Coordinates of C-alpha atoms and ligand atoms in Angstrom, one line a residue:
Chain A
X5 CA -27.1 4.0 60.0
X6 CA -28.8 4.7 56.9
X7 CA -32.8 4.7 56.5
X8 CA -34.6 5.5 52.7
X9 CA -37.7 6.1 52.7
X10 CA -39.9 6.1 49.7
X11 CA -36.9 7.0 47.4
X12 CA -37.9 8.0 43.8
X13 CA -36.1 9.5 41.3
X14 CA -37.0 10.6 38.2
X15 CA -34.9 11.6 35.0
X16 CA -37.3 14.2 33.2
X17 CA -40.0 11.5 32.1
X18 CA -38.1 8.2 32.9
X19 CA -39.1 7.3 36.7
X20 CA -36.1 5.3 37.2
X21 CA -36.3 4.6 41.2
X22 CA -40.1 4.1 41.9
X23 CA -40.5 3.9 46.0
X24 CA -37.2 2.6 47.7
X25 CA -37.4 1.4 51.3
X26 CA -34.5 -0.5 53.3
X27 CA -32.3 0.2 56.2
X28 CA -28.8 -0.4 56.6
X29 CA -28.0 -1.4 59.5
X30 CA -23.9 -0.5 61.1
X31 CA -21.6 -3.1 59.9
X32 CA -23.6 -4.9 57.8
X33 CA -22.6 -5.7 54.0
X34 CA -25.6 -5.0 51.7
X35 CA -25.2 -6.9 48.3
X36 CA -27.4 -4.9 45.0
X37 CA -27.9 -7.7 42.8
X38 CA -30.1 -6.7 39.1
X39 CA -30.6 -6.3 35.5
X40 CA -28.5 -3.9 34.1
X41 CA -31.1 -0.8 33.9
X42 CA -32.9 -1.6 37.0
X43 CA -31.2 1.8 38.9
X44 CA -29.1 0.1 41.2
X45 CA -26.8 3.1 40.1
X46 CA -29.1 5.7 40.4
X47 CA -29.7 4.1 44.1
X48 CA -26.3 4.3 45.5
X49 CA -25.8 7.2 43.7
X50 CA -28.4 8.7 45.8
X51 CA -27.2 8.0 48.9
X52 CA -24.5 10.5 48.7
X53 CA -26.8 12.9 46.6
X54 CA -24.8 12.9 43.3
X55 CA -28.3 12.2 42.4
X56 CA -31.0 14.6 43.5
X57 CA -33.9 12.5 44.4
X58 CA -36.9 13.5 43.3
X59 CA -39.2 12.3 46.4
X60 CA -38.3 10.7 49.6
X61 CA -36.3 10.3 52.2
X62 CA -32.6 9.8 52.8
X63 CA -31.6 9.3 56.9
X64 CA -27.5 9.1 57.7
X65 CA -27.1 8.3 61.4
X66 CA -30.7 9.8 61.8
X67 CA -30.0 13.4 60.2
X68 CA -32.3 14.1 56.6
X69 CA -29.7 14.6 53.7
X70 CA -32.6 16.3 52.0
X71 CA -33.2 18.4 54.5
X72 CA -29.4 19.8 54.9
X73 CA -28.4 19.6 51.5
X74 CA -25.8 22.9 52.2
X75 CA -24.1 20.5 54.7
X76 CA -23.6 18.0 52.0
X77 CA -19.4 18.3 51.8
X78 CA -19.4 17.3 55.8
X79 CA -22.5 14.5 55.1
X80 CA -20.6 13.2 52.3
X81 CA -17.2 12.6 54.4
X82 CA -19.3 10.1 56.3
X83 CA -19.8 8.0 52.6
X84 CA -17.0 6.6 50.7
X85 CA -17.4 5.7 47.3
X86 CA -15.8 3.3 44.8
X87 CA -16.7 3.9 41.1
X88 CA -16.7 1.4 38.3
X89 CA -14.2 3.7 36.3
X90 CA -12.0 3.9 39.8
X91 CA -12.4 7.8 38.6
X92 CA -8.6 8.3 40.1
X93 CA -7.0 11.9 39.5
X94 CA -4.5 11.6 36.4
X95 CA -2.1 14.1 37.1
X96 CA -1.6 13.1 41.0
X97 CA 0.5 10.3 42.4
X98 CA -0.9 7.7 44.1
X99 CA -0.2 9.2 47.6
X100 CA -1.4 12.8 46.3
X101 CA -4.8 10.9 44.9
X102 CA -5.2 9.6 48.5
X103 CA -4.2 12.8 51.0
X104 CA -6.0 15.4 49.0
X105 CA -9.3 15.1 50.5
X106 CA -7.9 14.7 54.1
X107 CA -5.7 17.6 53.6
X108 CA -8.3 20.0 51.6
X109 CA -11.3 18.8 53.2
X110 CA -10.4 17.6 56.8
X111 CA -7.7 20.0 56.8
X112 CA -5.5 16.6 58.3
X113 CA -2.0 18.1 58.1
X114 CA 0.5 16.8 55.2
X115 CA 2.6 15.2 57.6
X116 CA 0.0 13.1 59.1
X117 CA -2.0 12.5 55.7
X118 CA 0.8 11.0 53.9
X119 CA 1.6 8.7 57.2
X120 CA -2.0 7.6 56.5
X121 CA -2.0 7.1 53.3
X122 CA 1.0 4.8 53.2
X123 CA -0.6 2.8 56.1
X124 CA -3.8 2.7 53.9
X125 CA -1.5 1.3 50.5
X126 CA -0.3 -1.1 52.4
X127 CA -3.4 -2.5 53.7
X128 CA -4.5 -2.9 50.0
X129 CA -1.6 -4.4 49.1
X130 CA 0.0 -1.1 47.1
X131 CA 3.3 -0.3 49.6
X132 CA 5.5 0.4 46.3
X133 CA 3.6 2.3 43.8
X134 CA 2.7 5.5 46.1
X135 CA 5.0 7.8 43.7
X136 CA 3.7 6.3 40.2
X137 CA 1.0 7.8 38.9
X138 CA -2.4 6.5 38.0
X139 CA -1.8 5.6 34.3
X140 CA 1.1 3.2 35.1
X141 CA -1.1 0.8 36.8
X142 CA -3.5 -1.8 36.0
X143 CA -6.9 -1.9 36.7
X144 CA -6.8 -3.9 40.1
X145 CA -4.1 -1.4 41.3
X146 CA -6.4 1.3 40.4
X147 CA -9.8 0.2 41.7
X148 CA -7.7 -0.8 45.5
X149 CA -5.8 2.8 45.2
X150 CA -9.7 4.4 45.2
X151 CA -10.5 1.7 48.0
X152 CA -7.7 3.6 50.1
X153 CA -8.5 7.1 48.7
X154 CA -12.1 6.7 49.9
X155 CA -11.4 5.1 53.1
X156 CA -8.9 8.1 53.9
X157 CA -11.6 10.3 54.9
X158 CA -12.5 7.5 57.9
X159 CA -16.3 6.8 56.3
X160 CA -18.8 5.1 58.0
X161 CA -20.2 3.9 55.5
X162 CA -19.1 2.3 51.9
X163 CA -20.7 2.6 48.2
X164 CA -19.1 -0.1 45.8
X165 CA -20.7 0.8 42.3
X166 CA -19.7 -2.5 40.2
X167 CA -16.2 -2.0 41.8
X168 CA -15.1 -4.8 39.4
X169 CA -16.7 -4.9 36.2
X170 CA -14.4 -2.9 34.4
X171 CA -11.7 -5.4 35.1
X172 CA -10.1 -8.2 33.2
X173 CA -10.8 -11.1 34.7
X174 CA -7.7 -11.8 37.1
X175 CA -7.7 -8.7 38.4
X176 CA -11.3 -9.3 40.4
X177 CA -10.1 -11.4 42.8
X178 CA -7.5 -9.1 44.5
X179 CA -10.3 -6.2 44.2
X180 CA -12.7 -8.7 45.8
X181 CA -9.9 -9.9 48.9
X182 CA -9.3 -6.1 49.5
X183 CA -13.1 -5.4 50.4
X184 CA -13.9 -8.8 51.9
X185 CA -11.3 -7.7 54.2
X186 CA -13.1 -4.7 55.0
X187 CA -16.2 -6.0 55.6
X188 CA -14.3 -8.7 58.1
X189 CA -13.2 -5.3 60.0
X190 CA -16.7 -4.7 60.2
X191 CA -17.0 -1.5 58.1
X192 CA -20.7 -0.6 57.0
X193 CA -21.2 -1.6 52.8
X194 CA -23.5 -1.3 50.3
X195 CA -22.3 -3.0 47.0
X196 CA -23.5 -3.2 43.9
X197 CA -22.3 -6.0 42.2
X198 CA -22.6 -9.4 39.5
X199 CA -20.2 -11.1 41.5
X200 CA -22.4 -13.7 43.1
X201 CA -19.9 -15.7 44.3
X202 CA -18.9 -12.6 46.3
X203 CA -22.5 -11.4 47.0
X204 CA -23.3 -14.9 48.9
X205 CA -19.5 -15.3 50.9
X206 CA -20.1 -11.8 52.1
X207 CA -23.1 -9.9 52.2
X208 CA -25.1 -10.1 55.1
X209 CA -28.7 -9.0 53.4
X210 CA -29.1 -9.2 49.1
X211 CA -31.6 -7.1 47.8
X212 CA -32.7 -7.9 44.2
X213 CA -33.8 -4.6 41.7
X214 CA -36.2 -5.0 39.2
X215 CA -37.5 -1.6 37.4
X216 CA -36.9 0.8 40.1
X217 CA -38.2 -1.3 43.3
X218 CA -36.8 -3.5 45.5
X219 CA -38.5 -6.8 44.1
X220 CA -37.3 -8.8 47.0
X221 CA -34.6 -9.4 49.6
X222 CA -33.3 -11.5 52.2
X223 CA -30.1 -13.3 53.3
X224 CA -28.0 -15.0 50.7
X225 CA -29.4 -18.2 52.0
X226 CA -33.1 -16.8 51.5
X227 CA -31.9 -15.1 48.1
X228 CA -30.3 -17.6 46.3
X229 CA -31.4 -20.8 47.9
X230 CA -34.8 -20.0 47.7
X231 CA -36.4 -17.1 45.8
X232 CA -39.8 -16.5 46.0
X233 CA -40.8 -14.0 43.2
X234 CA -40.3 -15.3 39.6
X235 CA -38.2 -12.7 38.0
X236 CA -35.6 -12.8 40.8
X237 CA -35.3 -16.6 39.5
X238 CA -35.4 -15.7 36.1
X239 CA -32.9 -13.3 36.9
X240 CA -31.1 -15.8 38.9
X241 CA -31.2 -18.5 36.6
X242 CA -29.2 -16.4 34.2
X243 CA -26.4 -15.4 36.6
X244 CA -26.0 -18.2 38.7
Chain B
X28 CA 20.0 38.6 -17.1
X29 CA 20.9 37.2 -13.5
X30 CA 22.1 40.9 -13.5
X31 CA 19.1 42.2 -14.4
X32 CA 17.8 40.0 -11.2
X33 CA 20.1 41.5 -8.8
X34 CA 19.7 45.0 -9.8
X35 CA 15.8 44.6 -9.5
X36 CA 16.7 43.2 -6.1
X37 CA 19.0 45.1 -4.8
X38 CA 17.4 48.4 -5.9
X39 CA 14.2 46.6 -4.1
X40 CA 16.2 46.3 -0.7
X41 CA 17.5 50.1 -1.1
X42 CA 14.5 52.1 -1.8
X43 CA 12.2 50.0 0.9
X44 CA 14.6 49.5 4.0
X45 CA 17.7 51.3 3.6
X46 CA 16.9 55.1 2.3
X47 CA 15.7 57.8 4.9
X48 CA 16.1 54.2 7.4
X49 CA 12.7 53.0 6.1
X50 CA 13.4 49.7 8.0
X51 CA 12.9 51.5 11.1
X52 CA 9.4 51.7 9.7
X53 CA 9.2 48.4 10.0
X54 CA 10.7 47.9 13.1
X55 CA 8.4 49.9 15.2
X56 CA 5.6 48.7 12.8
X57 CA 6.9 45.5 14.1
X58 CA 6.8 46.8 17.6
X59 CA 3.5 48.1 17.7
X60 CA 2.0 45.1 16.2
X61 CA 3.6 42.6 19.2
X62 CA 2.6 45.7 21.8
X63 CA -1.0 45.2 21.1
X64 CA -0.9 41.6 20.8
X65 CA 0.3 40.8 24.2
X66 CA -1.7 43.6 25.7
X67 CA -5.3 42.3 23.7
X68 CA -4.1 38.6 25.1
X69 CA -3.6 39.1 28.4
X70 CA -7.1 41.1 28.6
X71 CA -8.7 38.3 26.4
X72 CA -7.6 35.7 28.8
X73 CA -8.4 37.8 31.8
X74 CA -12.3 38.3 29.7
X75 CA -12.1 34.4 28.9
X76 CA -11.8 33.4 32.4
X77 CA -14.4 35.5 33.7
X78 CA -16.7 34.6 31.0
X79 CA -16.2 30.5 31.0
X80 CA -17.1 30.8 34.8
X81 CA -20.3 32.5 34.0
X82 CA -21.3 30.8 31.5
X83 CA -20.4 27.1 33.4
X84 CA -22.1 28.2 36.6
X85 CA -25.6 27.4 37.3
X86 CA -26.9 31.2 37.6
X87 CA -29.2 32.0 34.3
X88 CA -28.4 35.3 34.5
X89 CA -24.4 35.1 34.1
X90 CA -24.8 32.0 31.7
X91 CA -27.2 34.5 29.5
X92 CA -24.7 37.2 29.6
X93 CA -21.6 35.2 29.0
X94 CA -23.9 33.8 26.0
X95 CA -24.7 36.9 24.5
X96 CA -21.3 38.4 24.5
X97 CA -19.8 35.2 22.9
X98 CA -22.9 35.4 20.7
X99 CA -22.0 39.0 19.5
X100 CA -18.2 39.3 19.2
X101 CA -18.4 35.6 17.2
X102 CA -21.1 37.0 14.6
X103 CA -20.1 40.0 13.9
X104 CA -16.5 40.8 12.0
X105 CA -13.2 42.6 14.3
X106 CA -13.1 45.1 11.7
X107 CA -16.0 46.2 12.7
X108 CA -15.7 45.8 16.1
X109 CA -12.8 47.5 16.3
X110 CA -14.6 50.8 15.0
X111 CA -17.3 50.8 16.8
X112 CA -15.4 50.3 20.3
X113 CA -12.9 53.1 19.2
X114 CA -15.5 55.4 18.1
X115 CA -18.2 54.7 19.3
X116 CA -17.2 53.9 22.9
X117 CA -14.0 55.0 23.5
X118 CA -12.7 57.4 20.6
X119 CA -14.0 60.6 22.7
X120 CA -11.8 59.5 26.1
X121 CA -8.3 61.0 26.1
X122 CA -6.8 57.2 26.2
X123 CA -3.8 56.2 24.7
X124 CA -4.7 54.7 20.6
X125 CA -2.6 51.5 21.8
X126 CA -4.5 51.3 24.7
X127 CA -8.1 51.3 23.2
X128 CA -6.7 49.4 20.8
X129 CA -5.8 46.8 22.6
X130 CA -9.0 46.9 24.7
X131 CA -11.1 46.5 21.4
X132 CA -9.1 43.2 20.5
X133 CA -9.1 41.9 23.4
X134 CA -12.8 42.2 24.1
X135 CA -12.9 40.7 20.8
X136 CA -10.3 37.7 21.6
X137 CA -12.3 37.2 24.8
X138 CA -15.2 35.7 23.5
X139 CA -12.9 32.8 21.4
X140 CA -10.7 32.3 25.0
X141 CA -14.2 32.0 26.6
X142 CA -15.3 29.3 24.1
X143 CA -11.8 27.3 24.7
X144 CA -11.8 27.5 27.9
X145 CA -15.2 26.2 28.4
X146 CA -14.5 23.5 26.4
X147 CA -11.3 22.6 27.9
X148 CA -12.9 22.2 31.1
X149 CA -15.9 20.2 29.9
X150 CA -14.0 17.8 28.0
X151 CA -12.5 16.9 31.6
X152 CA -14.3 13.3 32.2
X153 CA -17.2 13.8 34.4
X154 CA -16.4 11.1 36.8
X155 CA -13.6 13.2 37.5
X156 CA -16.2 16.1 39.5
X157 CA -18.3 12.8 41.1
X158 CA -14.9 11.3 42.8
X159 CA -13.6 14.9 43.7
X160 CA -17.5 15.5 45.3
X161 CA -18.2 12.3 46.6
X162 CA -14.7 12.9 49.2
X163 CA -16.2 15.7 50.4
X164 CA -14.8 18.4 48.2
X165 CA -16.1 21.4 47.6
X166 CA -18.1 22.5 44.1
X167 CA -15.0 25.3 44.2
X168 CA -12.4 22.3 45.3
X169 CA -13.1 20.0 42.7
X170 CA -12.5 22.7 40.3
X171 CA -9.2 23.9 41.6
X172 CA -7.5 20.5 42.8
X173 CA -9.0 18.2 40.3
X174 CA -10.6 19.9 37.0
X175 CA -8.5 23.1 36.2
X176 CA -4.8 21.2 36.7
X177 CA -6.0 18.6 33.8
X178 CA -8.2 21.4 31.5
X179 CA -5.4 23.6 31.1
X180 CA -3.8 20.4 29.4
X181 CA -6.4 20.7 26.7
X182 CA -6.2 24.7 26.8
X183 CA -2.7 25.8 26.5
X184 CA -1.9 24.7 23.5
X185 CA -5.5 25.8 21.8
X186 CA -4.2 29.1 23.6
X187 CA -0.9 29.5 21.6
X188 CA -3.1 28.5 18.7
X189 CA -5.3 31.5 19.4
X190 CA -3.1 33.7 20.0
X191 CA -1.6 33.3 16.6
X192 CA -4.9 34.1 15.1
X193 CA -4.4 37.3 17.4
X194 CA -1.6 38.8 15.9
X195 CA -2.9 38.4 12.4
X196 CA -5.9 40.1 13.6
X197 CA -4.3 43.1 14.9
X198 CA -3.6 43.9 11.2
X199 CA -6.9 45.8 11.0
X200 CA -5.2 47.9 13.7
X201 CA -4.5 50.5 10.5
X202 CA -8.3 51.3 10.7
X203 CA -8.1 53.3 13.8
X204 CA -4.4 55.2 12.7
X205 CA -2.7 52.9 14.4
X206 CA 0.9 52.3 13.1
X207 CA 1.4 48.4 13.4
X208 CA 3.2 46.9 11.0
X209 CA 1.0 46.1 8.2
X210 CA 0.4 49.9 8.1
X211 CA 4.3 50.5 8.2
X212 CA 3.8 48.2 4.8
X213 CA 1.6 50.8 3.3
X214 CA 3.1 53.9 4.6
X215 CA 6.4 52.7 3.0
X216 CA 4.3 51.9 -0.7
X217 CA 3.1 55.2 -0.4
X218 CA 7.0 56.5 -0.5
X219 CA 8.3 54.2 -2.9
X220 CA 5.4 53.1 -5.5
X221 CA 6.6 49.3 -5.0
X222 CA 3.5 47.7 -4.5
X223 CA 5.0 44.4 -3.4
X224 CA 8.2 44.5 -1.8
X225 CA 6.4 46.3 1.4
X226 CA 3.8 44.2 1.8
X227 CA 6.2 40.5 0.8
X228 CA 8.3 42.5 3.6
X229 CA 5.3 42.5 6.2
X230 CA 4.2 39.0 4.8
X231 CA 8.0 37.5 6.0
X232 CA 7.9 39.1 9.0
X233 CA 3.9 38.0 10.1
X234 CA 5.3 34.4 9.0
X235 CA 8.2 34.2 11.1
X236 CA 6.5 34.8 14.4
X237 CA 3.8 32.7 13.8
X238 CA 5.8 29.9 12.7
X239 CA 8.0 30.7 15.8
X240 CA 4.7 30.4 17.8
X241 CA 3.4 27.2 16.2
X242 CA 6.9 25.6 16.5
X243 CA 6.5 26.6 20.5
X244 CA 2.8 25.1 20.8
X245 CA 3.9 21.9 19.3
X246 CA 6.8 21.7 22.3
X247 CA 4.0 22.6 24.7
X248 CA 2.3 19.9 23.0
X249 CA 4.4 17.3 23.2
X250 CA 5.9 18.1 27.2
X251 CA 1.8 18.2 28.2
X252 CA 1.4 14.5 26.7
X253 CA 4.4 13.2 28.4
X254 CA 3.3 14.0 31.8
X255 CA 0.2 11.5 31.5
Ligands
LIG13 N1 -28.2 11.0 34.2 C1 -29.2 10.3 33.6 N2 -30.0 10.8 32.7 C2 -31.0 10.1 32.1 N3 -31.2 8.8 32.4 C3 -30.4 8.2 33.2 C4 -29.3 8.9 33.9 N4 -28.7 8.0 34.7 C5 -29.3 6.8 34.5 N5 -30.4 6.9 33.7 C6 -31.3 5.8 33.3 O1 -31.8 5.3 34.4 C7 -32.0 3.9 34.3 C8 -31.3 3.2 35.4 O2 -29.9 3.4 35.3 P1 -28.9 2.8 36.4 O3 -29.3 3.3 37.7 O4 -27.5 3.2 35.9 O5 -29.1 1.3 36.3 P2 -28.1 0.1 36.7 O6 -27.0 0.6 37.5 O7 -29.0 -0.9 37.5 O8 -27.7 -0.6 35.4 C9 -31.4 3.5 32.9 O9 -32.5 3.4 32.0 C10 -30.6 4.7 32.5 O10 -30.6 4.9 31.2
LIG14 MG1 -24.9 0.7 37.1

C-alpha cells in the first residue's frame, strides 16, 4: 500500500531522514516509537509530501508521489492525517470543519456531506457538539473531531503524528479508544506515538527511529520483549 | 473681562464661518478631503491585495516587484510622492486633480495595505495551511476556505487604523491646488488674518472623524473577538 524507498530528507545542512526503507502493508497498524528529534515527524510528514524529500522514493498503491507531484491534491485524498495540534479550522463549526474538504475537494454535495459527517461524529463519540465551534471543546473533543474530518475524505491510509501528546492526561484514553476502533475496522495506520501501552495492544509492526534510520523493527512482541540493538533498550528502558 | 472673552469669540465665529458663507469653505474643504480619502482607500486596498499576493507567492519575480514598490513608497515621504506622480506622471493628462490625486495616495497607501495584509495572513498559524493541504485542498483552497476567513480578523481593524492615517495624509493634497479642507483653512486665513481660528477650525473637524473612526475600529474590534 505504501513502499519508501531510500527516503532522505535534508533541512539545508541538517540530514534529518538518512535512508528510510519499510512497507506498509493494507490494514496493518504501524507504531513510530523514538527520541524526540529522531524525524519520526519529518517521516510521516513525508508521506503526504508536506515535506519535500530530498532523495528517494515514496510508492502509494504502486504510483511514485515524486514522480506526480502536480497530482498531489487527488494523492493526498488517499492519506488522512491527525496532527498533534488537532490543527481544526476556528471559525468553522464542527460539521463545517468536517464537510469542507468533501464538498470543496470531492465536490460530495452538502446534502450528503453533512449526512456523513454526523454519521462520522457519532462514531467518535461527538453526536452533540456538530454546531459548537472548535474553541468550545476540550482537547479530546478536538483531536476525535480531526479523526472524523480526516476520515471524511474515505482515506486509505492514516497518519497519527503524536495524536495525544498535547492532551491532559484523561483525555488520551478516549483519543486512544477512537483509533483502536479504527484499526479493529481494519483501516491502514501509521502512528507516531509515546503511548506504549497503545503501541504494543495495537500495532501490528513497531519500528524504532534513532537519528534518521530505522534502527530496528519488529512485532511488539519482537520490540519490546526482546530488543536486539542497545539504544532501542536504552531507549526502552526509559519509556517502558 | 468674560465680555472681553465673548467678543473675541464671537467676532472669531463671524469673520471665519459666517461672512461671505466662509463655512461653506469648509464644508466642501471638508468634502474634498473625505472624496479623496475613500477614493485613495479603495485603490490602496485594491494595490494592497494585488501586492500581498505577489509578494507571498513563490515567483521571484512578483515577490521582487512587490518588494521594491513597498521598498519605495515606505522610504520616501507622500509629499513627495504626491508631486512627482502629479507632475511628473500624470500632471500633463487632461484627468480630473481629484482623480490623480487620489491615484497618487493611493499608490502611496498601497504599499502600507500590502504590508498589513501580508502580515495578517502570515500571522495565521501554519498548521492551519498543513491540515487545509493534507485534505486534499488546493494551494488556492486553503487560502480562500481556511486562511483569508481568519486573516481578515487580524486585518480589518489594522485597516480602519490605516485608513485614519489616510485622511490625515491627504492634507498635503494643498500641494497639487487641490482644495481639501486644510487648504479651505488657509484660504480662509488668507481672507481674515486670523492665524488660528482656521486652522483650530480644521484641527476640530480632522479630530472628529478620526475619533468617529477609532470609536468604529474598536466595535470592529470587539464583535471580531467574540466570534472565536
Ligand atoms: N522545517 C524544519 N526546518 C529545519 N529543521 C527541522 C524542520 N523540521 C524538523 N527539523 C529538525 O529535524 C529534526 C527531526 O525533527 P522531527 O522529525 O520533528 O523529529 P521527531 O518528530 O522525531 O521529534 C529535528 O532536529 C528538528 O529540529
Ligand atoms: Mg514529532
Amino acid at each position: 500500500m505504501i513502499k519508501v524507498v531510500d527516503l532522505h530528507k535534508s533541512f539545508g545542512d541538517l540530514e534529518v531522514l538518512k535512508g528510510i526503507n519499510t512497507e506498509i502493508r493494507k490494514g496493518e497498524v504501524v507504531c513510530v516509537i523514538g527520541a524526540s528529534g529522531s524525524g519520526k515527524s519529518t517521516f510521516l510528514r513525508c508521506l503526504n509530501l508536506l515535506e519535500e524529500p530530498t532523495k528517494g522514493e515514496i510508492y502509494i498503491d504502486g504510483i511514485s508521489l515524486m514522480e506526480h507531484k502536480k497530482d498531489i491534491n487527488k494523492l493526498r485524498q488517499k492519506v488522512g492525517m491527525v496532527f498533534q495540534q488537532f490543527n481544526l479550522f476556528p471559525h468553522m463549526t464542527v460539521l463545517e470543519n468536517i464537510m469542507l474538504a468533501p464538498v470543496k475537494v470531492k465536490k460530495m454535495p452538502e446534502e450528503e456531506a453533512r449526512r456523513k459527517a454526523i454519521e462520522l461524529l457519532r462514531k467518535v463519540g461527538l453526536s452533540d457538539k456538530d454546531n459548537v465551534y472548535p474553541s468550545q471543546l476540550s482537547g479530546g473533543q478536538k483531536q476525535r473531531v480531526a479523526i472524523a474530518r480526516a476520515l471524511a475524505m474515505d482515506p486509505e491510509v492514516m497518519l497519527f503524528d503524536e495524536p495525544t501528546s498535547a492532551l491532559d492526561p484523561e483525555m488520551v484514553g478516549e483519543v486512544l479508544a477512537v483509533m483502536k476502533q479504527l484499526a479493529m475496522e481494519g483501516m491502514t495506520m501509521v502512528v507516531v506515538t509515546h503511548e506504549m501501552g497503545f503501541a504494543r495492544e495495537v500495532g501490528d509492526r513497531i519500528l524504532f527511529m534513532d537519528e534518521g534510520v530505522i534502527l530496528e523493527e519488529g512485532t511488539p512482541e519482537e520490540l519490546f520483549g526482546n530488543p536486539k540493538k542497545e539504544r532501542t533498550r536504552a531507549f526502552l528502558s526509559k519509556v517502558l | 473681562m468674560l465680555e472681553g472673552v465673548y467678543r473675541v469669540l464671537s467676532d472669531a465665529i463671524y469673520f471665519n464661518l459666517i461672512r461671505e458663507d466662509r463655512y461653506m469653505l469648509f464644508v466642501n474643504g471638508l468634502k474634498v478631503s473625505i472624496q479623496l480619502t475613500v477614493f485613495a482607500a479603495i485603490i490602496g486596498v485594491i494595490i494592497g491585495l494585488l501586492m500581498a499576493i505577489a509578494k507571498l507567492t513563490n515567483n521571484k519575480i512578483l515577490n521582487r516587484i512587490a518588494t521594491a514598490y513597498t521598498d519605495v513608497i515606505r522610504g520616501t515621504p507622500s509629499v513627495v510622492q504626491l508631486i512627482v506622480i502629479y507632475y511628473a506622471i500624470l500632471g500633463s493628462s487632461q484627468l480630473p486633480k481629484l482623480l490623480v490625486a487620489s491615484l497618487a495616495f493611493g499608490i502611496n497607501s498601497g504599499a502600507y495595505v500590502t504590508e498589513l495584509i501580508r502580515a495578517g495572513i502570515q500571522a495565521v498559524d501554519k498548521g492551519q495551511m498543513e491540515a487545509a493541504r493534507s485534505l486534499g485542498l488546493s494551494y488556492s483552497q486553503a487560502m480562500r476556505y481556511v486562511i483569508v476567513p481568519q486573516a481578515i480578523k487580524n486585518i480589518l481593524p489594522a485597516l480602519v487604523s490605516e485608513f485614519i492615517v489616510l485622511l490625515k495624509e491627504t492634507a498635503v493634497a494643498g500641494y497639487i491646488a487641490l482644495d481639501d479642507l486644510t487648504r479651505a483653512g488657509t484660504i480662509v486665513r488668507g481672507r481674515t488674518f486670523d492665524p488660528y481660528t482656521p486652522f483650530i477650525l480644521v484641527a476640530l473637524i480632522y479630530l472628529y472623524i478620526t475619533s468617529m473612526l477609532t470609536a468604529f475600529m474598536g466595535r470592529l474590534e470587539r464583535r471580531l473577538r467574540q466570534s472565536d
